[in-house]
Amino acid sequence: MRRKLVRPLRWVLNLVLLRLFLHPTEHDSFWLGKQLFDLGQGTNPTYTLRDGRYWAVPFGKWEQIAKANIRLPYYRDKWDCDNFADLFRVLASVAFGLNTVGTVLNQQHAWNVVVCEDGLHWFEPQTGVWVTDLTGIYTLDGARVEV
């Protein structure tokens, strides 16, 4: 019984400690829109910015946050790519106070865009891997990006 309590408590403690040392930088929606627009050159994505102010941290901090992401099983059409992407976006906001995670949806897949101080990065929440090649199921052509 004690072991079952230690694991969730350790996870919560790690989240609290990580949040204490984030020190995010505040930006307006123009800053975020410019980064997204510059990225979309040559593709055809649509963008929706949900907030007027955004709080960003360097990519190194996001690597730590991604390690704290909850791993859940995949259930086709019940708990699949869009649910994983939405969960990571919400956890970043609730647990860390960061609203610079967006959801990317195209005809084939859903994943996350993470807006960092040093630019945009792409995260596959189902596997915990940072995506570097925006081709195949990760294409931005015709995608919808909501941050």
Coordinates of N, CA and C in Angstrom, one line a residue:
M1 N 0.8 -1.2 0.0 CA 0.0 0.0 0.0 C 0.9 1.3 0.0
R2 N 1.9 1.2 0.8 CA 2.8 2.4 0.9 C 3.4 2.7 -0.5
R3 N 3.8 1.7 -1.2 CA 4.4 1.9 -2.5 C 3.5 2.6 -3.5
K4 N 2.2 2.3 -3.4 CA 1.2 2.9 -4.3 C 1.0 4.4 -4.0
L5 N 1.2 4.8 -2.8 CA 1.1 6.2 -2.4 C 2.4 7.0 -2.8
V6 N 3.5 6.3 -2.7 CA 4.8 7.0 -2.9 C 4.9 7.5 -4.4
R7 N 4.6 6.7 -5.3 CA 4.7 7.1 -6.7 C 3.9 8.3 -7.1
P8 N 2.6 8.4 -6.8 CA 1.9 9.6 -7.2 C 2.4 10.9 -6.4
L9 N 2.8 10.7 -5.2 CA 3.3 11.8 -4.4 C 4.6 12.3 -4.9
R10 N 5.5 11.4 -5.4 CA 6.7 11.8 -6.0 C 6.5 12.6 -7.3
W11 N 5.5 12.1 -8.1 CA 5.2 12.8 -9.3 C 4.7 14.2 -9.0
V12 N 3.8 14.4 -8.0 CA 3.3 15.7 -7.7 C 4.4 16.6 -7.2
L13 N 5.3 16.1 -6.3 CA 6.4 16.8 -5.8 C 7.3 17.3 -6.9
N14 N 7.6 16.4 -7.9 CA 8.4 16.8 -9.0 C 7.7 18.0 -9.8
L15 N 6.4 17.9 -10.0 CA 5.7 19.0 -10.7 C 5.8 20.3 -10.0
V16 N 5.6 20.3 -8.7 CA 5.7 21.5 -7.9 C 7.1 22.1 -7.9
L17 N 8.1 21.3 -7.8 CA 9.5 21.8 -7.8 C 9.8 22.3 -9.2
L18 N 9.4 21.6 -10.2 CA 9.7 22.1 -11.6 C 9.0 23.5 -11.8
R19 N 7.8 23.6 -11.4 CA 7.1 24.9 -11.6 C 7.8 26.0 -10.8
L20 N 8.3 25.7 -9.7 CA 9.0 26.8 -8.9 C 10.2 27.4 -9.7
F21 N 10.8 26.6 -10.5 CA 12.0 27.0 -11.2 C 11.9 27.3 -12.7
L22 N 10.6 27.5 -13.1 CA 10.4 27.8 -14.6 C 10.7 29.2 -15.0
H23 N 10.3 30.2 -14.2 CA 10.5 31.6 -14.5 C 10.1 31.9 -16.0
P24 N 8.8 31.8 -16.3 CA 8.4 32.1 -17.7 C 8.5 33.6 -18.1
T25 N 8.7 33.8 -19.4 CA 8.7 35.2 -19.9 C 7.3 35.5 -20.6
E26 N 6.8 36.6 -20.3 CA 5.5 37.0 -20.9 C 5.6 37.6 -22.2
H27 N 4.7 37.2 -23.2 CA 4.7 37.8 -24.5 C 3.3 38.0 -24.9
D28 N 3.1 38.9 -25.9 CA 1.8 39.2 -26.5 C 1.5 38.3 -27.6
S29 N 0.3 38.3 -28.1 CA -0.2 37.4 -29.1 C 0.5 37.7 -30.5
F30 N 1.0 38.9 -30.7 CA 1.7 39.3 -31.9 C 3.0 38.5 -32.0
W31 N 3.7 38.3 -30.9 CA 5.0 37.5 -30.8 C 4.7 36.1 -31.2
L32 N 3.6 35.5 -30.7 CA 3.3 34.1 -31.0 C 2.8 34.0 -32.5
G33 N 2.0 34.9 -32.9 CA 1.5 34.9 -34.3 C 2.6 35.0 -35.3
K34 N 3.6 35.8 -35.0 CA 4.7 35.9 -35.9 C 5.5 34.6 -36.0
Q35 N 5.8 34.0 -34.9 CA 6.5 32.7 -35.0 C 5.7 31.7 -35.8
L36 N 4.4 31.6 -35.6 CA 3.6 30.6 -36.3 C 3.5 31.0 -37.8
F37 N 3.4 32.3 -38.1 CA 3.3 32.7 -39.5 C 4.6 32.4 -40.2
D38 N 5.7 32.7 -39.6 CA 7.0 32.4 -40.2 C 7.2 30.9 -40.5
L39 N 6.7 30.1 -39.6 CA 6.9 28.7 -39.8 C 6.0 28.1 -41.0
G40 N 4.8 28.7 -41.1 CA 3.9 28.2 -42.1 C 4.2 28.6 -43.5
Q41 N 5.3 29.2 -43.8 CA 5.6 29.6 -45.2 C 5.8 28.3 -46.0
G42 N 5.0 28.3 -47.2 CA 5.1 27.1 -48.1 C 4.1 26.0 -47.7
T43 N 3.4 26.2 -46.6 CA 2.3 25.2 -46.3 C 1.0 26.0 -46.2
N44 N 0.0 25.3 -45.8 CA -1.3 25.9 -45.8 C -2.0 25.7 -44.5
P45 N -1.4 25.9 -43.3 CA -2.1 25.7 -42.1 C -3.0 27.0 -41.7
T46 N -4.0 26.7 -40.9 CA -4.8 27.8 -40.3 C -4.4 27.9 -38.8
Y47 N -4.5 29.1 -38.3 CA -4.1 29.3 -36.9 C -5.2 30.0 -36.1
T48 N -5.3 29.5 -34.9 CA -6.2 30.2 -33.9 C -5.4 30.5 -32.6
L49 N -5.4 31.7 -32.3 CA -4.7 32.1 -31.0 C -5.8 32.3 -30.0
R50 N -5.8 31.6 -28.9 CA -6.9 31.6 -27.9 C -6.7 32.7 -26.8
D51 N -5.5 33.2 -26.6 CA -5.2 34.1 -25.5 C -4.5 35.4 -26.1
G52 N -4.5 36.4 -25.2 CA -3.9 37.7 -25.6 C -2.4 37.8 -25.1
R53 N -2.1 37.0 -24.1 CA -0.8 37.0 -23.5 C -0.4 35.5 -23.4
Y54 N 0.9 35.3 -23.6 CA 1.5 34.0 -23.5 C 2.8 33.9 -22.7
W55 N 3.0 32.8 -21.9 CA 4.1 32.7 -21.1 C 5.0 31.5 -21.6
A56 N 6.2 31.8 -21.9 CA 7.1 30.9 -22.6 C 8.4 30.7 -21.7
V57 N 8.9 29.5 -21.9 CA 10.2 29.1 -21.2 C 11.1 28.5 -22.3
P58 N 12.4 28.4 -22.0 CA 13.4 27.8 -22.9 C 13.0 26.3 -23.2
F59 N 13.5 25.8 -24.3 CA 13.3 24.4 -24.7 C 13.7 23.4 -23.6
G60 N 14.9 23.7 -23.0 CA 15.4 22.8 -22.0 C 14.4 22.6 -20.8
K61 N 13.6 23.6 -20.5 CA 12.6 23.4 -19.4 C 11.5 22.5 -19.9
W62 N 11.1 22.7 -21.2 CA 10.1 21.9 -21.8 C 10.5 20.4 -21.9
E63 N 11.8 20.1 -22.1 CA 12.2 18.7 -22.0 C 11.9 18.1 -20.7
Q64 N 12.1 18.9 -19.6 CA 11.8 18.4 -18.3 C 10.3 18.2 -18.1
I65 N 9.5 19.1 -18.6 CA 8.1 19.0 -18.5 C 7.6 17.8 -19.2
A66 N 8.1 17.6 -20.4 CA 7.7 16.4 -21.2 C 8.0 15.1 -20.5
K67 N 9.0 15.0 -19.7 CA 9.3 13.8 -19.0 C 8.3 13.6 -17.9
A68 N 7.6 14.6 -17.4 CA 6.6 14.5 -16.4 C 5.2 14.2 -17.0
N69 N 5.1 14.1 -18.3 CA 3.8 13.8 -18.9 C 3.3 12.5 -18.5
I70 N 2.0 12.4 -18.3 CA 1.4 11.1 -18.0 C 1.3 10.2 -19.2
R71 N 1.7 9.0 -19.0 CA 1.6 7.9 -20.0 C 0.4 7.1 -19.8
L72 N -0.5 7.1 -20.8 CA -1.8 6.4 -20.7 C -1.9 5.5 -21.9
P73 N -2.7 4.4 -21.8 CA -2.8 3.5 -22.9 C -3.6 4.1 -24.1
Y74 N -3.4 3.6 -25.3 CA -4.1 4.1 -26.5 C -5.3 3.2 -26.7
Y75 N -6.5 3.8 -27.0 CA -7.7 3.1 -27.3 C -8.2 3.7 -28.6
R76 N -8.2 3.0 -29.6 CA -8.6 3.5 -31.0 C -10.0 4.1 -30.9
D77 N -10.1 5.3 -31.4 CA -11.3 6.2 -31.4 C -11.9 6.6 -30.1
K78 N -11.4 6.0 -29.0 CA -11.8 6.5 -27.7 C -10.8 7.3 -27.0
W79 N -9.6 6.9 -27.0 CA -8.5 7.7 -26.4 C -7.3 7.6 -27.4
D80 N -7.3 8.5 -28.3 CA -6.3 8.4 -29.4 C -5.5 9.7 -29.5
C81 N -4.9 10.0 -30.7 CA -4.0 11.1 -30.8 C -4.5 12.5 -30.4
D82 N -5.8 12.8 -30.7 CA -6.3 14.1 -30.4 C -6.5 14.2 -28.9
N83 N -6.8 13.1 -28.2 CA -7.0 13.2 -26.7 C -5.6 13.3 -26.0
F84 N -4.6 12.7 -26.5 CA -3.3 12.8 -26.0 C -2.8 14.2 -26.1
A85 N -3.0 14.8 -27.3 CA -2.6 16.2 -27.6 C -3.3 17.2 -26.7
D86 N -4.6 17.0 -26.5 CA -5.4 17.9 -25.7 C -4.9 17.8 -24.2
L87 N -4.7 16.6 -23.8 CA -4.2 16.4 -22.4 C -2.9 17.0 -22.1
F88 N -1.9 16.9 -23.0 CA -0.6 17.6 -22.8 C -0.8 19.1 -22.7
R89 N -1.6 19.6 -23.6 CA -1.9 21.1 -23.6 C -2.5 21.5 -22.3
V90 N -3.5 20.8 -21.8 CA -4.2 21.2 -20.6 C -3.3 21.0 -19.4
L91 N -2.5 19.9 -19.3 CA -1.6 19.7 -18.2 C -0.5 20.8 -18.1
A92 N 0.0 21.3 -19.3 CA 1.0 22.3 -19.3 C 0.4 23.6 -18.7
S93 N -0.9 23.9 -19.0 CA -1.5 25.0 -18.4 C -1.9 24.9 -16.9
V94 N -2.5 23.8 -16.6 CA -2.9 23.6 -15.2 C -1.7 23.4 -14.2
A95 N -0.8 22.5 -14.6 CA 0.3 22.1 -13.7 C 1.4 23.2 -13.7
F96 N 1.7 23.8 -14.8 CA 2.8 24.7 -14.9 C 2.5 26.2 -15.3
G97 N 1.2 26.5 -15.5 CA 0.9 27.9 -15.8 C 1.4 28.4 -17.2
L98 N 1.6 27.4 -18.1 CA 2.1 27.8 -19.4 C 1.1 27.5 -20.5
N99 N 0.7 28.6 -21.2 CA -0.3 28.5 -22.2 C 0.3 28.5 -23.6
T100 N 1.6 28.1 -23.8 CA 2.3 28.1 -25.0 C 2.3 26.7 -25.7
V101 N 1.4 25.8 -25.3 CA 1.3 24.5 -26.0 C 0.0 24.6 -26.8
G102 N 0.1 24.2 -28.0 CA -1.0 24.2 -28.9 C -1.2 22.8 -29.4
T103 N -2.4 22.6 -30.0 CA -2.8 21.3 -30.7 C -2.7 21.5 -32.2
V104 N -2.1 20.6 -32.9 CA -2.0 20.6 -34.3 C -2.9 19.4 -34.8
L105 N -3.8 19.7 -35.7 CA -4.6 18.7 -36.3 C -4.6 18.7 -37.8
N106 N -4.3 17.6 -38.4 CA -4.4 17.5 -39.8 C -5.3 16.3 -40.2
Q107 N -5.4 15.9 -41.4 CA -6.3 14.9 -41.8 C -5.9 13.5 -41.2
Q108 N -4.6 13.3 -40.8 CA -4.1 12.0 -40.4 C -3.9 11.9 -38.9
H109 N -3.5 13.0 -38.2 CA -3.0 12.9 -36.9 C -3.2 14.2 -36.1
A110 N -2.9 14.1 -34.8 CA -2.9 15.3 -33.9 C -1.7 15.2 -33.0
W111 N -1.0 16.3 -32.8 CA 0.2 16.3 -31.9 C 0.3 17.8 -31.4
N112 N 1.3 18.1 -30.7 CA 1.5 19.4 -30.1 C 2.6 20.3 -30.7
V113 N 2.3 21.6 -30.7 CA 3.3 22.5 -31.0 C 3.6 23.2 -29.6
V114 N 4.9 23.3 -29.3 CA 5.3 24.0 -28.1 C 6.1 25.2 -28.5
V115 N 5.6 26.4 -28.0 CA 6.3 27.6 -28.3 C 7.2 27.9 -27.2
C116 N 8.5 27.9 -27.5 CA 9.6 28.2 -26.5 C 10.2 29.5 -26.8
E117 N 11.0 30.0 -25.9 CA 11.8 31.2 -26.0 C 12.7 31.2 -27.3
D118 N 13.1 30.0 -27.6 CA 14.1 29.9 -28.7 C 13.4 29.3 -30.0
G119 N 12.1 29.4 -30.1 CA 11.4 29.0 -31.3 C 10.3 27.9 -31.1
L120 N 9.8 27.4 -32.2 CA 8.8 26.4 -32.1 C 9.4 25.0 -32.1
H121 N 8.8 24.1 -31.3 CA 9.2 22.7 -31.3 C 7.9 21.8 -31.3
W122 N 8.0 20.6 -31.8 CA 6.9 19.7 -32.0 C 7.0 18.5 -31.1
F123 N 5.9 18.2 -30.5 CA 5.9 17.1 -29.5 C 4.8 16.1 -29.8
E124 N 5.3 14.8 -29.8 CA 4.3 13.7 -29.9 C 4.0 13.2 -28.6
P125 N 2.8 13.5 -28.0 CA 2.5 13.2 -26.6 C 2.2 11.7 -26.4
Q126 N 1.9 11.0 -27.5 CA 1.7 9.5 -27.3 C 2.9 8.8 -27.0
T127 N 4.1 9.2 -27.5 CA 5.3 8.5 -27.3 C 6.3 9.3 -26.4
G128 N 6.1 10.6 -26.2 CA 7.0 11.5 -25.5 C 8.2 11.9 -26.3
V129 N 8.1 11.9 -27.6 CA 9.3 12.1 -28.5 C 9.1 13.5 -29.1
W130 N 10.2 14.3 -29.2 CA 10.2 15.6 -29.9 C 10.3 15.3 -31.4
V131 N 9.4 15.8 -32.2 CA 9.4 15.6 -33.7 C 10.2 16.7 -34.4
T132 N 11.1 16.2 -35.3 CA 12.0 17.1 -36.0 C 11.7 17.2 -37.5
D133 N 10.9 16.3 -38.0 CA 10.6 16.2 -39.4 C 9.1 16.4 -39.6
L134 N 8.7 17.5 -40.2 CA 7.3 17.8 -40.4 C 6.8 17.3 -41.8
T135 N 7.0 16.0 -41.9 CA 6.5 15.3 -43.1 C 5.7 14.1 -42.7
G136 N 5.1 13.4 -43.7 CA 4.2 12.3 -43.4 C 3.0 12.7 -42.5
I137 N 2.8 11.9 -41.4 CA 1.6 12.3 -40.6 C 1.8 13.6 -39.9
Y138 N 3.0 14.2 -39.9 CA 3.2 15.4 -39.2 C 3.2 16.6 -40.1
T139 N 2.7 16.5 -41.3 CA 2.7 17.6 -42.2 C 1.8 18.8 -41.8
L140 N 2.2 20.0 -42.0 CA 1.4 21.2 -41.7 C 0.5 21.6 -42.8
D141 N 0.6 21.0 -44.0 CA -0.2 21.3 -45.1 C -1.7 21.0 -44.8
G142 N -2.5 22.0 -44.8 CA -3.9 21.9 -44.5 C -4.2 21.6 -43.0
A143 N -3.2 21.8 -42.1 CA -3.5 21.5 -40.7 C -4.1 22.7 -40.0
R144 N -4.7 22.4 -38.9 CA -5.3 23.5 -38.0 C -4.4 23.5 -36.7
V145 N -3.9 24.7 -36.4 CA -3.1 24.9 -35.2 C -3.8 25.8 -34.3
E146 N -4.0 25.4 -33.1 CA -4.7 26.2 -32.0 C -3.8 26.3 -30.8
V147 N -3.5 27.5 -30.5 CA -2.6 27.8 -29.3 C -3.3 28.8 -28.4

